[in-house]
CSV table of C-alpha atoms in Angstrom, one decimal:
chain,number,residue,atom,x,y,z
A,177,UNK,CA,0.0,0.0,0.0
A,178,UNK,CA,1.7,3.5,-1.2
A,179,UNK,CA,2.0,6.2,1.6
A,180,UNK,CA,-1.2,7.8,2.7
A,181,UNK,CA,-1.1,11.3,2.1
A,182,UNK,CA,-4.0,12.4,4.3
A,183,UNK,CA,-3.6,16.0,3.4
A,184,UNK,CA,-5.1,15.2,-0.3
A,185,UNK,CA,-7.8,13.0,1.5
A,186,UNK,CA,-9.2,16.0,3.3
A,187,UNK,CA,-8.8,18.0,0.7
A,188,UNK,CA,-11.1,15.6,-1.5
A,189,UNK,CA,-13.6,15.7,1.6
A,190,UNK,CA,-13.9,19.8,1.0
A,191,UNK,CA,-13.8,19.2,-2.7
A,192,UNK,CA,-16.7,17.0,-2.5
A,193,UNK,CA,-18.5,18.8,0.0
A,194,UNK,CA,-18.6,21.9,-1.6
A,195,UNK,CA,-20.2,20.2,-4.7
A,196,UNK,CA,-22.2,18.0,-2.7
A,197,UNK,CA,-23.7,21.3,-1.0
A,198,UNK,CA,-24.6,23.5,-4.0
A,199,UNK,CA,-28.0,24.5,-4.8
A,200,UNK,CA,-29.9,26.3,-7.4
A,201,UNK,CA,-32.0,28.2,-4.9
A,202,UNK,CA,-29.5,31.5,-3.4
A,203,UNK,CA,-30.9,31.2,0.3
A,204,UNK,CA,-30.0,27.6,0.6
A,205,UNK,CA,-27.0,27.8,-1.4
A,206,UNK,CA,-26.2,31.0,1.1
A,207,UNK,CA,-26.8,28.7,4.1
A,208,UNK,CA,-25.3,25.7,2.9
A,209,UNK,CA,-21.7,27.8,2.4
A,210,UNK,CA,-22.0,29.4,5.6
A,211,UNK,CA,-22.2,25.6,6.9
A,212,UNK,CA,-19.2,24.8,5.3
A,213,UNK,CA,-17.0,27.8,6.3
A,214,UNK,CA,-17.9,27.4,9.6
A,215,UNK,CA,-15.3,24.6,9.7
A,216,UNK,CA,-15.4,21.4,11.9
A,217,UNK,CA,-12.7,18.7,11.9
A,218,UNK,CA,-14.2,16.1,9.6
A,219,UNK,CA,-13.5,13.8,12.3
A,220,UNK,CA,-16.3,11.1,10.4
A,221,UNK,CA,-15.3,11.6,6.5
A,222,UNK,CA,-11.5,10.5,8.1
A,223,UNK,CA,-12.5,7.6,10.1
A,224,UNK,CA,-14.5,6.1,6.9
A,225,UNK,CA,-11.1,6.9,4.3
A,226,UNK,CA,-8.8,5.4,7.4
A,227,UNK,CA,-11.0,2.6,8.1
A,228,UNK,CA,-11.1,1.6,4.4
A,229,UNK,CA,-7.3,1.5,4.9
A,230,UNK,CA,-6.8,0.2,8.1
A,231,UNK,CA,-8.3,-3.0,6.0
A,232,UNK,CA,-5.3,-3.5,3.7
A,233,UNK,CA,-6.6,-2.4,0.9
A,234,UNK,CA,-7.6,1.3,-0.9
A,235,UNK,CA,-10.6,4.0,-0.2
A,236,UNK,CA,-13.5,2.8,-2.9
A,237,UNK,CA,-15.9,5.1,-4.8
A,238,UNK,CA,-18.5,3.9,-2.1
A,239,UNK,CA,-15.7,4.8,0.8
A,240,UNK,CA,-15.7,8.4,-0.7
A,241,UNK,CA,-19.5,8.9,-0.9
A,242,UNK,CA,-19.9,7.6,2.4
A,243,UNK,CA,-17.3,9.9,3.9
A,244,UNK,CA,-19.0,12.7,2.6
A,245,UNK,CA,-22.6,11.6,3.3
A,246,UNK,CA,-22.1,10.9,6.6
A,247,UNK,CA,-20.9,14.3,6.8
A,248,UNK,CA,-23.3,16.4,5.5
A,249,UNK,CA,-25.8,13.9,7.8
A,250,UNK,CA,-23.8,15.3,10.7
A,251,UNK,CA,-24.4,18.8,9.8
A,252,UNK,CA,-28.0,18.6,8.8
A,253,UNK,CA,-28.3,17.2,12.6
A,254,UNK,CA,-26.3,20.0,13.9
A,255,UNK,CA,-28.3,22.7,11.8
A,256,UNK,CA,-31.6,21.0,13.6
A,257,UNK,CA,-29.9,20.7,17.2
A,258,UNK,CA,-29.7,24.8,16.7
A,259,UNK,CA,-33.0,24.8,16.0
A,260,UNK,CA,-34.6,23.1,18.8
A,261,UNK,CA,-32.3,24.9,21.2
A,262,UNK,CA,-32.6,28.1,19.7
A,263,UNK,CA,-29.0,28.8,19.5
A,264,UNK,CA,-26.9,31.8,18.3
A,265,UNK,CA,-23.5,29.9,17.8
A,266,UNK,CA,-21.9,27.6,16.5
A,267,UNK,CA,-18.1,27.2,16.0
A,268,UNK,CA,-17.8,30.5,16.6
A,269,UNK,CA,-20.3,31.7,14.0
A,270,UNK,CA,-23.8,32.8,13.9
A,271,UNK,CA,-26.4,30.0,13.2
A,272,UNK,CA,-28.3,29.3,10.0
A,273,UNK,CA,-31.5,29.9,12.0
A,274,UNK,CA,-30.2,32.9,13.7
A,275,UNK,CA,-28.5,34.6,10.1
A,276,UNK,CA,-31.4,33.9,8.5
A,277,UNK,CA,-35.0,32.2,9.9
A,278,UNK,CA,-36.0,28.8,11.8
A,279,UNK,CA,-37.9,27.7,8.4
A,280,UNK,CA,-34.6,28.4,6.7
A,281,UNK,CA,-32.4,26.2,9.0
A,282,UNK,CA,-35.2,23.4,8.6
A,283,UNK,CA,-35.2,23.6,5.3
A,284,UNK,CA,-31.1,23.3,4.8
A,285,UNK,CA,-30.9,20.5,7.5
A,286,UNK,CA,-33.5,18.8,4.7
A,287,UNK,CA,-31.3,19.5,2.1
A,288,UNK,CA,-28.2,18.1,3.4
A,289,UNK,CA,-29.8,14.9,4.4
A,290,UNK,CA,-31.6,14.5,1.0
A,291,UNK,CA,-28.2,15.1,-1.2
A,292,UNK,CA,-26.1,12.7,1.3
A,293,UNK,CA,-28.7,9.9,0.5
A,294,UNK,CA,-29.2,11.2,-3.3
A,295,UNK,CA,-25.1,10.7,-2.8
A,296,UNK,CA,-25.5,7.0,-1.5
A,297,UNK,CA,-27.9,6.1,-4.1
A,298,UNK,CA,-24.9,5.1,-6.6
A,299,UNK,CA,-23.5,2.4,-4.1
A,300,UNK,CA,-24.0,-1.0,-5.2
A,301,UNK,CA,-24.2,-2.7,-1.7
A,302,UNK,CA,-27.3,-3.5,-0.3
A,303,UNK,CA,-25.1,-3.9,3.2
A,304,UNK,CA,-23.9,-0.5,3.2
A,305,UNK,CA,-27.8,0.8,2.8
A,306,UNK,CA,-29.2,-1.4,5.5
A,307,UNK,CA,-26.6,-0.5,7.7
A,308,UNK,CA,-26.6,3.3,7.5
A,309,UNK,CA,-30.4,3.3,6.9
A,310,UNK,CA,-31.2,1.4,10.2
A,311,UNK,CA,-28.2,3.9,11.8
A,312,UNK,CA,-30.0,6.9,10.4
A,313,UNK,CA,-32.9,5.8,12.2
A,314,UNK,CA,-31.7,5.8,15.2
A,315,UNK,CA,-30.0,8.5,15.1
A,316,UNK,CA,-32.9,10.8,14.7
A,317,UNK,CA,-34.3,8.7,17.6
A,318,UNK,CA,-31.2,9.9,19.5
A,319,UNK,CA,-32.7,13.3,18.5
A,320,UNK,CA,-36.3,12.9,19.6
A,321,UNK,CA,-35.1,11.7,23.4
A,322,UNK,CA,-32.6,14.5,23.7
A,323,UNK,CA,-35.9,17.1,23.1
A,324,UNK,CA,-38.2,14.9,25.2
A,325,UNK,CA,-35.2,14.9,28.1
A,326,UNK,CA,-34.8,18.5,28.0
A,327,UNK,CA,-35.1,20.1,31.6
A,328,UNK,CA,-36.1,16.2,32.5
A,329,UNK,CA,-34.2,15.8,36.2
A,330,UNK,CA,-35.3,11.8,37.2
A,331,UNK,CA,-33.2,10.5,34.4
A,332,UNK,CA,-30.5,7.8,34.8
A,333,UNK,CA,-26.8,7.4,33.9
A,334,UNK,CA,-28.2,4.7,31.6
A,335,UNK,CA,-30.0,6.8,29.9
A,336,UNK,CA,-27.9,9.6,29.1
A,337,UNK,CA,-25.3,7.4,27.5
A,338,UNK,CA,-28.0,5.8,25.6
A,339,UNK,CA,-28.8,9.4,24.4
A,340,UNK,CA,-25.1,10.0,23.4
A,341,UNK,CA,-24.9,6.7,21.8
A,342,UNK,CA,-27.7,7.7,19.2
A,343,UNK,CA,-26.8,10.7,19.1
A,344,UNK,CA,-22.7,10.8,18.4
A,345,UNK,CA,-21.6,7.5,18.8
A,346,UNK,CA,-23.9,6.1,16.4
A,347,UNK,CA,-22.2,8.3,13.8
A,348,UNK,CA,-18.7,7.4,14.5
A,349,UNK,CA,-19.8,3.8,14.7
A,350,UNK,CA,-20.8,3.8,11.4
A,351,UNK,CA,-17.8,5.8,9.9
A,352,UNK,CA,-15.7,2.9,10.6
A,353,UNK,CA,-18.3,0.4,10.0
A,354,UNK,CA,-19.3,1.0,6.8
A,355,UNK,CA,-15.8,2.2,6.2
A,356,UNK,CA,-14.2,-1.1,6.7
A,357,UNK,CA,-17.1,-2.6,4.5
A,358,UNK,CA,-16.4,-0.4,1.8
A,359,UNK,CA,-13.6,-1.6,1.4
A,360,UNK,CA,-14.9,-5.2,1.6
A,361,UNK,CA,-13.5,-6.3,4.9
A,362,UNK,CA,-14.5,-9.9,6.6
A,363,UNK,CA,-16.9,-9.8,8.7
A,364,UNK,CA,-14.7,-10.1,11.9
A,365,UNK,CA,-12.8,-6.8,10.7
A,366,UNK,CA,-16.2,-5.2,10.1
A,367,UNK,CA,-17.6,-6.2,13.8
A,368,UNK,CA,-13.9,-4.7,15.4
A,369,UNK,CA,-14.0,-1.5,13.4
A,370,UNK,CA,-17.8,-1.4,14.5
A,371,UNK,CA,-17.2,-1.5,17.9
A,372,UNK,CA,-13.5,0.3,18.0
A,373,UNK,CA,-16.2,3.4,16.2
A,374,UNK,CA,-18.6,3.3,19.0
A,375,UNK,CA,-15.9,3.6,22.2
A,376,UNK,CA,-14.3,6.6,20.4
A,377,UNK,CA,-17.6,8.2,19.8
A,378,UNK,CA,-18.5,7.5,23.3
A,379,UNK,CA,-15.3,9.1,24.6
A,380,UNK,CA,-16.0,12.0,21.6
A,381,UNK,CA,-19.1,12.8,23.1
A,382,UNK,CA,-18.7,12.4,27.2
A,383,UNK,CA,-15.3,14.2,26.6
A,384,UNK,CA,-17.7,17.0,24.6
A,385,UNK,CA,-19.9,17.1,27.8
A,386,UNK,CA,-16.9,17.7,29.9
A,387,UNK,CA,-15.3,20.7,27.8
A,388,UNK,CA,-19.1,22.7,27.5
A,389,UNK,CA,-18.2,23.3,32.1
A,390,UNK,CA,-14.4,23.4,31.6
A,391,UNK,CA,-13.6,25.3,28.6
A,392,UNK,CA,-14.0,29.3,27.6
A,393,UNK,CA,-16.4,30.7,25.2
A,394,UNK,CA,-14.1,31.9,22.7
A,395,UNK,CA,-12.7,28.0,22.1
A,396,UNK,CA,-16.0,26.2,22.0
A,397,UNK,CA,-17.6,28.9,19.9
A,398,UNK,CA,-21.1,29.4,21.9
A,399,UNK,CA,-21.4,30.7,25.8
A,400,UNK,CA,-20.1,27.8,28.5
A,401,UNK,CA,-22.5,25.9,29.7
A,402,UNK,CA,-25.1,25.8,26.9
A,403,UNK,CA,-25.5,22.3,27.8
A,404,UNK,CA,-26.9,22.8,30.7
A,405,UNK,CA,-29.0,26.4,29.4
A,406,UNK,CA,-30.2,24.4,27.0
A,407,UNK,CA,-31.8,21.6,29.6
A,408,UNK,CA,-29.8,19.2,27.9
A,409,UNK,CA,-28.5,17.2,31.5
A,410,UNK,CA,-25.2,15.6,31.1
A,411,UNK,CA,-22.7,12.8,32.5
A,412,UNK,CA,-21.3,15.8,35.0
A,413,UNK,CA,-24.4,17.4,35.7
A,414,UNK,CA,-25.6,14.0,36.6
A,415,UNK,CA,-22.5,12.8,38.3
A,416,UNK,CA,-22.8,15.9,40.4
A,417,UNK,CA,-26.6,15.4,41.1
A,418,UNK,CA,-26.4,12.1,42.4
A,419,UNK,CA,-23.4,13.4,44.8
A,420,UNK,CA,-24.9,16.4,46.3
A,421,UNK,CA,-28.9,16.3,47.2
A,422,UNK,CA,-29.5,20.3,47.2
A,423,UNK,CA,-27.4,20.6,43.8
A,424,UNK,CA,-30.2,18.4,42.3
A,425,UNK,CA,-32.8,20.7,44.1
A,426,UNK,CA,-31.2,23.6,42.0
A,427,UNK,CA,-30.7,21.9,39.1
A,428,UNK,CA,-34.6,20.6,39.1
A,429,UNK,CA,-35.7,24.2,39.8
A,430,UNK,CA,-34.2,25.0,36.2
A,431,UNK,CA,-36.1,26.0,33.0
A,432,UNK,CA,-36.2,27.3,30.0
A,433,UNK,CA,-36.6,30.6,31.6
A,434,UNK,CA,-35.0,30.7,34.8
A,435,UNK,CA,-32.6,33.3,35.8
A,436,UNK,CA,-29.3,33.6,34.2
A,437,UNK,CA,-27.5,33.5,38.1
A,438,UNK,CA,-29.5,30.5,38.8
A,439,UNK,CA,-28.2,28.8,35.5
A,440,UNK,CA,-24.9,30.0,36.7
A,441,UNK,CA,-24.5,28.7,40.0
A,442,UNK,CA,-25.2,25.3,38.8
A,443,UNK,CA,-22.8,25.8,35.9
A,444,UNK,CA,-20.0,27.0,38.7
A,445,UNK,CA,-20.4,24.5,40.9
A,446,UNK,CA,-19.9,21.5,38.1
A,447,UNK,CA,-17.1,23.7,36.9
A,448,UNK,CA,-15.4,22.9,40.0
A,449,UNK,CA,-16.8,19.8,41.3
A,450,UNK,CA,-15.3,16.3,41.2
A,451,UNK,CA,-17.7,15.1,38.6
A,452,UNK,CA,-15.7,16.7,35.6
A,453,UNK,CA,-12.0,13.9,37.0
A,454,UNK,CA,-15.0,11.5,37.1
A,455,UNK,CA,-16.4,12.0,33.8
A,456,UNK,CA,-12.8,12.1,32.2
A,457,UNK,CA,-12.4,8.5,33.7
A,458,UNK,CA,-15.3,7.1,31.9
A,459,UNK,CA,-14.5,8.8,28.8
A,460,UNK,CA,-11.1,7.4,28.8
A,461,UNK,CA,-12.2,3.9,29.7
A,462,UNK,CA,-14.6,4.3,26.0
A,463,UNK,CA,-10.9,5.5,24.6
A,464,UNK,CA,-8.5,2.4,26.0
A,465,UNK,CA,-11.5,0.1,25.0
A,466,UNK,CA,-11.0,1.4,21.5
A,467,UNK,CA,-7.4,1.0,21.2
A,468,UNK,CA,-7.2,-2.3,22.8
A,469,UNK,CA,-9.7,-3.3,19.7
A,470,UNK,CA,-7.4,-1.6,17.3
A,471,UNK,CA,-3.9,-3.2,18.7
A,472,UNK,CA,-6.0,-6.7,17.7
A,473,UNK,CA,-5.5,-5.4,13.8
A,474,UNK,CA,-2.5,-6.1,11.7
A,475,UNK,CA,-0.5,-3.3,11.6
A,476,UNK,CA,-0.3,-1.0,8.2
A,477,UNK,CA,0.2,2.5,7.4
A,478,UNK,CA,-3.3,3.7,8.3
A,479,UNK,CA,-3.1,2.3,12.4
A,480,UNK,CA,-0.1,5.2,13.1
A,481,UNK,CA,-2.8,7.8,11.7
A,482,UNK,CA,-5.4,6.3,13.3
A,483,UNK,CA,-3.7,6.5,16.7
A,484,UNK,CA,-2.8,9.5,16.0
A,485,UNK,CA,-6.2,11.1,15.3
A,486,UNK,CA,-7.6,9.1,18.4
A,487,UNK,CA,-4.7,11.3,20.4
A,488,UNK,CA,-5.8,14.4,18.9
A,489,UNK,CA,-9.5,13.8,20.3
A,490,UNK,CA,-7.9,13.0,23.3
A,491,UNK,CA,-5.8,15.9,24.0
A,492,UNK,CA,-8.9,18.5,23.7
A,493,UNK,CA,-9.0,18.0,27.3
A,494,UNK,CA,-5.6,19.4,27.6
């Protein structure tokens, strides 16, 4: 297998992207490019083009439109997420809804999901289509039980990382899923890079959860805390709830319109609480589970890039 160059891989993500995401009508075509300068690490598109190669072999015409399918999946979910929470930023940058209308950031979440399965539509394994169709599914599921948990204080630990695992993992699962099977992997290979996808997306998320209390506005791109504004109750929020009784009093005296100081003594007290080393522990437990998987994988030239971008997810914590 020649050298992977993975600067010409992201570059034909972009590439593709940008022609994936162009419309006839202005206002959509507007929003879509707004999307796309808005950045993002095109963490999925890399796991499917690694996964393919982690296999032996080299990224098909079906690994390439599922890297950028599941991309533009991802944003249509984020564009929807801003919708429901009514949020200003994201990234850094104004929202679709907010630069333009709510109707407007329905419609381009729409339009994103339609031209990543319009994109899939030329793959020629029923596989593939069951398995991100089923995925897809649930991942909107994911979507439903994070709006019907909003502000919802008797909720588990169970359930919260049931939420996450529709809602992020299930994407990250399926970038190295269905990038190993484009690639036409056994079925053992396809089962590790299955569940190697699910712990990092695990870890992605919770470690996610952890930065929204510990990190500043200007690096996460909306307030601190919007989690928890939002009524969206994670692993440290619920770490910290179970811990301290009169914390969960606060926390279930929260709504949609409390007070801003009420919002940020809650916020404060996670900020500083035990439950952020706590939640770093689980998420790293996700992360070694997923690198114990991949050290079970002949070694190529993809598993040093692999690492290496599983150490890059890692290290936003530091």
């Amino acid at each position: 297998m020649s050298k992977i160059n993975m600067n010409r891989e992201l570059k034909h993500i972009e590439t593709s992207l940008a022609q994936l995401m162009h419309c006839e009508d202005p206002t959509l075509q507007q929003a879509s490019e707004h999307l796309l300068s808005s950045g993002g690490k095109r963490v999925r598109p890399l796991f499917v083009i690694l996964s393919s190669y982690l296999t032996g072999a080299r990224p098909t015409d079906a690994t390439y439109r599922v890297a950028a399918a599941l991309e533009l999946i991802h944003m249509a979910t984020l564009v929807h997420d801003d919708v429901i929470d009514l949020s200003d930023k994201r990234r850094g940058k104004t929202t679709v809804e907010f630069e333009w209308s709510q109707s407007t950031a329905i419609l381009t979440g729409n339009y994103l999901l339609s031209r990543a399965i319009a994109h899939l539509a030329a793959i020629e394994n029923y596989e593939i289509h069951r398995t991100l169709s089923h995925a897809i599914i649930e991942v909107c599921r994911g979507e439903l039980f994070q709006f019907q948990d909003q502000f919802r204080t008797p909720q588990s630990l169970t359930n919260y990382l049931r939420r996450i695992k529709r809602k992020t993992a299930l994407l990250i699962q399926l970038a190295t899923e269905v990038g190993a099977m484009s690639a036409n992997a056994d079925q053992g290979t396809v089962k590790c890079m299955r569940d190697i996808g699910y712990n990092i997306g695990m870890s992605f998320q919770i470690v996610d959860d952890i930065l929204d209390f510990t990190s500043t506005e200007k690096k996460l791109g909306k307030p601190v805390g919007s989690d928890l504004r939002n009524g969206h109750l994670t692993l440290p929020t619920l770490l910290e709830m179970k811990k301290d009784p009169e914390f969960k009093q606060r926390v279930e005296q929260l709504h949609a319109n409390a007070s801003q100081e009420a919002f940020e003594v809650c916020i404060n007290q996670v900020r500083h609480s035990d439950a952020i080393m706590q939640s770093k522990r689980v998420s790293e437990k996700y992360l070694q589970r997923a690198k114990q998987l991949l050290n079970t994988l002949p070694e190529n030239d993809a598993k040093p890039l692999f690492n290496k971008l599983i150490l890059k997810l890692q290290n936003r914590m530091k």
